[in-house]
């Protein structure tokens, strides 16, 4: 008996994909395929999606901002209403804990992010309206065109191409979206898309505003990012995938915003260990193993200085690792790649302290793994030892002294985040003063006495950083309204007649509370004859 | 007798280049080489420049902002003091009018831009300081690292790698600069570098803050942009040169900001011609031929609708072109490339209305040239007819109706600027409403009833636009403080101890007047216990 294949969201409707291939998700906890069949789209799906998205982009530009704000809120509300079903579906596809992680953290975060985006749409601060009355020049940020979003495997909601931060930001800016779900959690993406479509309809946005496909051929992905109808691309995932899309986008000058993972080094200074040994041991072990280490901000790299305290710390950490419960990894592929990265570390001279093998205890799982390497090897074999091991494996680099740590920091690639733990009094201050400026240049977010894992949705957040953690260190993927600007272009109006200006650039403040820069002064007021030059 | 070769500015001193090749500039008015010899740097010069710049970058980060502001002002003052000599030198190398253009416009603009940059440094608005007290997250923009600047041939001061907008922006952000002058005006660049070095010394900035080479091998340019010591690149010039650097930079994920020229389409609607025929004729001809058309915002493309008024307009425009005085082009190469672009237009079906040949009337000059092509050809042979003809040549595309113009706009590549002239009353409103949204997507700056040539240095300016006019449509190359952000990266401080924060992110406002976003409110105030969450 042939089973039905799930439809995709194209041109405002659920439609059958024209693709002839299909796939199934796996339950990582049972290692068994899930029954539902999902299509791998072919180019004709993408062609239709691009045409619909381009048309929706024009339509969106005619509609008041309030519609987008309402949509984002309605969508958030609908997700809240179906949270149990969403969490259960995502748990089956990802092996992530249904209560603690999905219901308790990720869904609320996703819902909150959509609401923050709605607020940003209303406030319009992200538009950066600037008025120069003397020269009759007015400028602001406008949507960049339809945005293709490629979602990652590890956050079925908060980074899902149809519900996550990229989605919320792209829609907030006024863009139509072409969402490419991750093939590890298609049923979750399908549920989200259903709520999304209903929310579009209920709030009067064009239903073509959002297209969703579950999967596509790699070649079609490259063709998609080069298509002239597309304005920009967002990608979260592996470096290999990201760099392939980047090369295609770069070739045609298409803005692409990438988040390609990171080692997120954590430096434990001796004074901190001396002062808060137990506390740091618990914090570090907990953070490194959180969610089986499957976060882009997972601290995969610890820098320590040799000594008896460090030895004791690592012994106890290994003990914690050996006894900490396992949970399934997201997929067999994650398990396999973790093994490969580990092999690369060991080939380069790292020594296994604990773990090191796949485990069949809990689905596709892996023993909690701690490796140790000396700084000399780390400097010599950087490319192998800086290979990300996505999952529950940690590499500790042992240094002779602070200068040696400085050298390691200088050898690092760009990172999302990095942290320094130091004594609360003077003990580590010289070391901090030497190391922090070096680390500052390598990371998007610098932390003190705290692990890198949590990424609060805040205007002051930076979930970004120097290449190859991302594609451009000016932009952040998390935080409202700052993450919105990725999906905009700067538009100047020079001597444009007042009645033809967008309302944000007219003399009268469009909301009475929008912040604009008028002749050098940020104000919520109007342009008045007295403010004119 | 072997003549002395000019030194380059390396590591805070005038030094002899290690390069063994050299070059001379030409006086485009006389077509004769100028006597002074300048070196073509080899990699060892660049190697030294990179090492010095990287060290200066660290040193700069330890110094108060006020030093950079003082330097920018001192440098402006010194340029003012030597304006006559600077203008005479640049005139000899570029053939640009000494009084009207260089002394009257470009030098004052350059000086004003340096002063605006100094003001931006003091105000610190460009840093976009954001404080979230609830989550102990604080972020701002910080310098991205040494910046390599490649200057163009057409603005010896305002875009010179050592005095122009990119230079002012990069230094304002706190970056050391590696300036690569343009080989058409080395003596001008050398004079500027002398004033720059003196200004650095007088204001207590590291003299290594700015390195300057006159020329380098193409391969070394590519190697330079890929060097890990370099933080970002700025380039203004030809598309060929820009794309070569972009490919190299993209490969290693280096932020590169390009300005690669543009056709800057101007649309003359029928009602406008009917209403202000003479006025528009004068404005359009004057702007198209200004500075022999050697501006990146030169309107190289006119869109008109067929009819008797258009015919008469083009006859009179041709007449104006035939009688307008010639001036030398910047170089023999500019003359040659103009001829090649013209040939490409004519091969694709454009008809010569007037001009079309090199002229030996005034140095390397070219007859004022007007070409006409029908819209059908323009749609069919877009890649040939959208080839930029840098210089005093204009292509007019004749259309059947407004829909036909819409089609031409849709076929355009990305542009810096584009303008629509329309009737002051109702006559052209329908056409404007149809065309303006299409043009808006293609240009960085949209104008009404005005030519594209002038680019005021204003916070509301956008000298940028969609690819291939530039490399990224979010950023502008002109305007303070907005142009500064190209040379920054976003830096977040998460749970960083208060005394370790940069002063801009501490509770107390560092200047009493710096604008910061504290818990959602932009304010010049401090973080106070009552503002804390």
PDB file of N, CA, C and O in Angstrom, chain A residues 283-306:
ATOM      1  N   UNK A 283      29.135  23.946  37.184  1.00  0.00           N
ATOM      2  CA  UNK A 283      28.677  24.825  36.099  1.00  0.00           C
ATOM      3  C   UNK A 283      29.228  24.365  34.763  1.00  0.00           C
ATOM      4  O   UNK A 283      28.501  24.266  33.759  1.00  0.00           O
ATOM      5  N   UNK A 284      30.531  24.103  34.733  1.00  0.00           N
ATOM      6  CA  UNK A 284      31.175  23.742  33.475  1.00  0.00           C
ATOM      7  C   UNK A 284      30.642  22.407  32.960  1.00  0.00           C
ATOM      8  O   UNK A 284      30.241  22.295  31.793  1.00  0.00           O
ATOM      9  N   UNK A 285      30.614  21.408  33.828  1.00  0.00           N
ATOM     10  CA  UNK A 285      30.144  20.094  33.389  1.00  0.00           C
ATOM     11  C   UNK A 285      28.701  20.176  32.915  1.00  0.00           C
ATOM     12  O   UNK A 285      28.332  19.621  31.877  1.00  0.00           O
ATOM     13  N   UNK A 286      27.899  20.894  33.673  1.00  0.00           N
ATOM     14  CA  UNK A 286      26.489  21.007  33.329  1.00  0.00           C
ATOM     15  C   UNK A 286      26.297  21.664  31.982  1.00  0.00           C
ATOM     16  O   UNK A 286      25.518  21.189  31.144  1.00  0.00           O
ATOM     17  N   UNK A 287      27.009  22.738  31.756  1.00  0.00           N
ATOM     18  CA  UNK A 287      26.846  23.477  30.510  1.00  0.00           C
ATOM     19  C   UNK A 287      27.360  22.687  29.317  1.00  0.00           C
ATOM     20  O   UNK A 287      26.755  22.674  28.245  1.00  0.00           O
ATOM     21  N   UNK A 288      28.498  22.005  29.504  1.00  0.00           N
ATOM     22  CA  UNK A 288      29.090  21.249  28.397  1.00  0.00           C
ATOM     23  C   UNK A 288      28.187  20.097  27.961  1.00  0.00           C
ATOM     24  O   UNK A 288      28.174  19.722  26.792  1.00  0.00           O
ATOM     25  N   UNK A 289      27.446  19.535  28.896  1.00  0.00           N
ATOM     26  CA  UNK A 289      26.612  18.380  28.568  1.00  0.00           C
ATOM     27  C   UNK A 289      25.149  18.751  28.327  1.00  0.00           C
ATOM     28  O   UNK A 289      24.355  17.900  27.929  1.00  0.00           O
ATOM     29  N   UNK A 290      24.807  20.020  28.560  1.00  0.00           N
ATOM     30  CA  UNK A 290      23.415  20.462  28.389  1.00  0.00           C
ATOM     31  C   UNK A 290      22.919  20.108  26.986  1.00  0.00           C
ATOM     32  O   UNK A 290      23.596  20.370  25.999  1.00  0.00           O
ATOM     33  N   UNK A 291      21.760  19.493  26.933  1.00  0.00           N
ATOM     34  CA  UNK A 291      21.179  19.123  25.632  1.00  0.00           C
ATOM     35  C   UNK A 291      22.120  18.253  24.818  1.00  0.00           C
ATOM     36  O   UNK A 291      22.144  18.333  23.594  1.00  0.00           O
ATOM     37  N   UNK A 292      22.914  17.437  25.519  1.00  0.00           N
ATOM     38  CA  UNK A 292      23.943  16.609  24.868  1.00  0.00           C
ATOM     39  C   UNK A 292      24.897  17.470  24.017  1.00  0.00           C
ATOM     40  O   UNK A 292      25.421  17.010  23.003  1.00  0.00           O
ATOM     41  N   UNK A 293      25.092  18.708  24.435  1.00  0.00           N
ATOM     42  CA  UNK A 293      26.075  19.557  23.752  1.00  0.00           C
ATOM     43  C   UNK A 293      25.669  20.001  22.360  1.00  0.00           C
ATOM     44  O   UNK A 293      26.492  20.515  21.616  1.00  0.00           O
ATOM     45  N   UNK A 294      24.396  19.833  22.039  1.00  0.00           N
ATOM     46  CA  UNK A 294      23.971  20.137  20.670  1.00  0.00           C
ATOM     47  C   UNK A 294      23.475  21.571  20.528  1.00  0.00           C
ATOM     48  O   UNK A 294      22.370  21.828  20.073  1.00  0.00           O
ATOM     49  N   UNK A 295      24.295  22.514  20.944  1.00  0.00           N
ATOM     50  CA  UNK A 295      23.989  23.926  20.794  1.00  0.00           C
ATOM     51  C   UNK A 295      25.115  24.595  20.010  1.00  0.00           C
ATOM     52  O   UNK A 295      26.271  24.211  20.151  1.00  0.00           O
ATOM     53  N   UNK A 296      24.757  25.649  19.266  1.00  0.00           N
ATOM     54  CA  UNK A 296      25.828  26.379  18.580  1.00  0.00           C
ATOM     55  C   UNK A 296      26.676  27.146  19.588  1.00  0.00           C
ATOM     56  O   UNK A 296      27.790  27.531  19.293  1.00  0.00           O
ATOM     57  N   UNK A 297      26.144  27.361  20.794  1.00  0.00           N
ATOM     58  CA  UNK A 297      26.954  28.037  21.807  1.00  0.00           C
ATOM     59  C   UNK A 297      27.501  27.045  22.844  1.00  0.00           C
ATOM     60  O   UNK A 297      27.955  27.445  23.902  1.00  0.00           O
ATOM     61  N   UNK A 298      27.465  25.758  22.518  1.00  0.00           N
ATOM     62  CA  UNK A 298      28.055  24.763  23.422  1.00  0.00           C
ATOM     63  C   UNK A 298      29.541  25.039  23.600  1.00  0.00           C
ATOM     64  O   UNK A 298      30.266  25.244  22.642  1.00  0.00           O
ATOM     65  N   UNK A 299      29.997  25.063  24.858  1.00  0.00           N
ATOM     66  CA  UNK A 299      31.434  25.257  25.093  1.00  0.00           C
ATOM     67  C   UNK A 299      32.185  23.974  24.776  1.00  0.00           C
ATOM     68  O   UNK A 299      32.211  23.054  25.599  1.00  0.00           O
ATOM     69  N   UNK A 300      32.789  23.907  23.619  1.00  0.00           N
ATOM     70  CA  UNK A 300      33.461  22.685  23.201  1.00  0.00           C
ATOM     71  C   UNK A 300      34.931  22.676  23.536  1.00  0.00           C
ATOM     72  O   UNK A 300      35.613  21.668  23.339  1.00  0.00           O
ATOM     73  N   UNK A 301      35.421  23.777  24.043  1.00  0.00           N
ATOM     74  CA  UNK A 301      36.854  23.955  24.218  1.00  0.00           C
ATOM     75  C   UNK A 301      37.104  24.641  25.563  1.00  0.00           C
ATOM     76  O   UNK A 301      36.593  25.721  25.817  1.00  0.00           O
ATOM     77  N   UNK A 302      37.888  23.977  26.422  1.00  0.00           N
ATOM     78  CA  UNK A 302      38.268  24.598  27.702  1.00  0.00           C
ATOM     79  C   UNK A 302      39.761  24.865  27.699  1.00  0.00           C
ATOM     80  O   UNK A 302      40.549  23.996  27.336  1.00  0.00           O
ATOM     81  N   UNK A 303      40.130  26.071  28.088  1.00  0.00           N
ATOM     82  CA  UNK A 303      41.551  26.407  28.243  1.00  0.00           C
ATOM     83  C   UNK A 303      41.868  26.467  29.734  1.00  0.00           C
ATOM     84  O   UNK A 303      41.257  27.232  30.479  1.00  0.00           O
ATOM     85  N   UNK A 304      42.831  25.656  30.154  1.00  0.00           N
ATOM     86  CA  UNK A 304      43.234  25.652  31.564  1.00  0.00           C
ATOM     87  C   UNK A 304      44.755  25.722  31.644  1.00  0.00           C
ATOM     88  O   UNK A 304      45.451  25.476  30.663  1.00  0.00           O
ATOM     89  N   UNK A 305      45.221  26.048  32.850  1.00  0.00           N
ATOM     90  CA  UNK A 305      46.668  26.088  33.084  1.00  0.00           C
ATOM     91  C   UNK A 305      47.035  24.906  33.972  1.00  0.00           C
ATOM     92  O   UNK A 305      46.340  24.622  34.959  1.00  0.00           O
ATOM     93  N   UNK A 306      48.106  24.200  33.597  1.00  0.00           N
ATOM     94  CA  UNK A 306      48.506  22.984  34.306  1.00  0.00           C
ATOM     95  C   UNK A 306      48.723  23.227  35.804  1.00  0.00           C
ATOM     96  O   UNK A 306      49.147  24.314  36.199  1.00  0.00           O
TER      97      UNK A 306
END
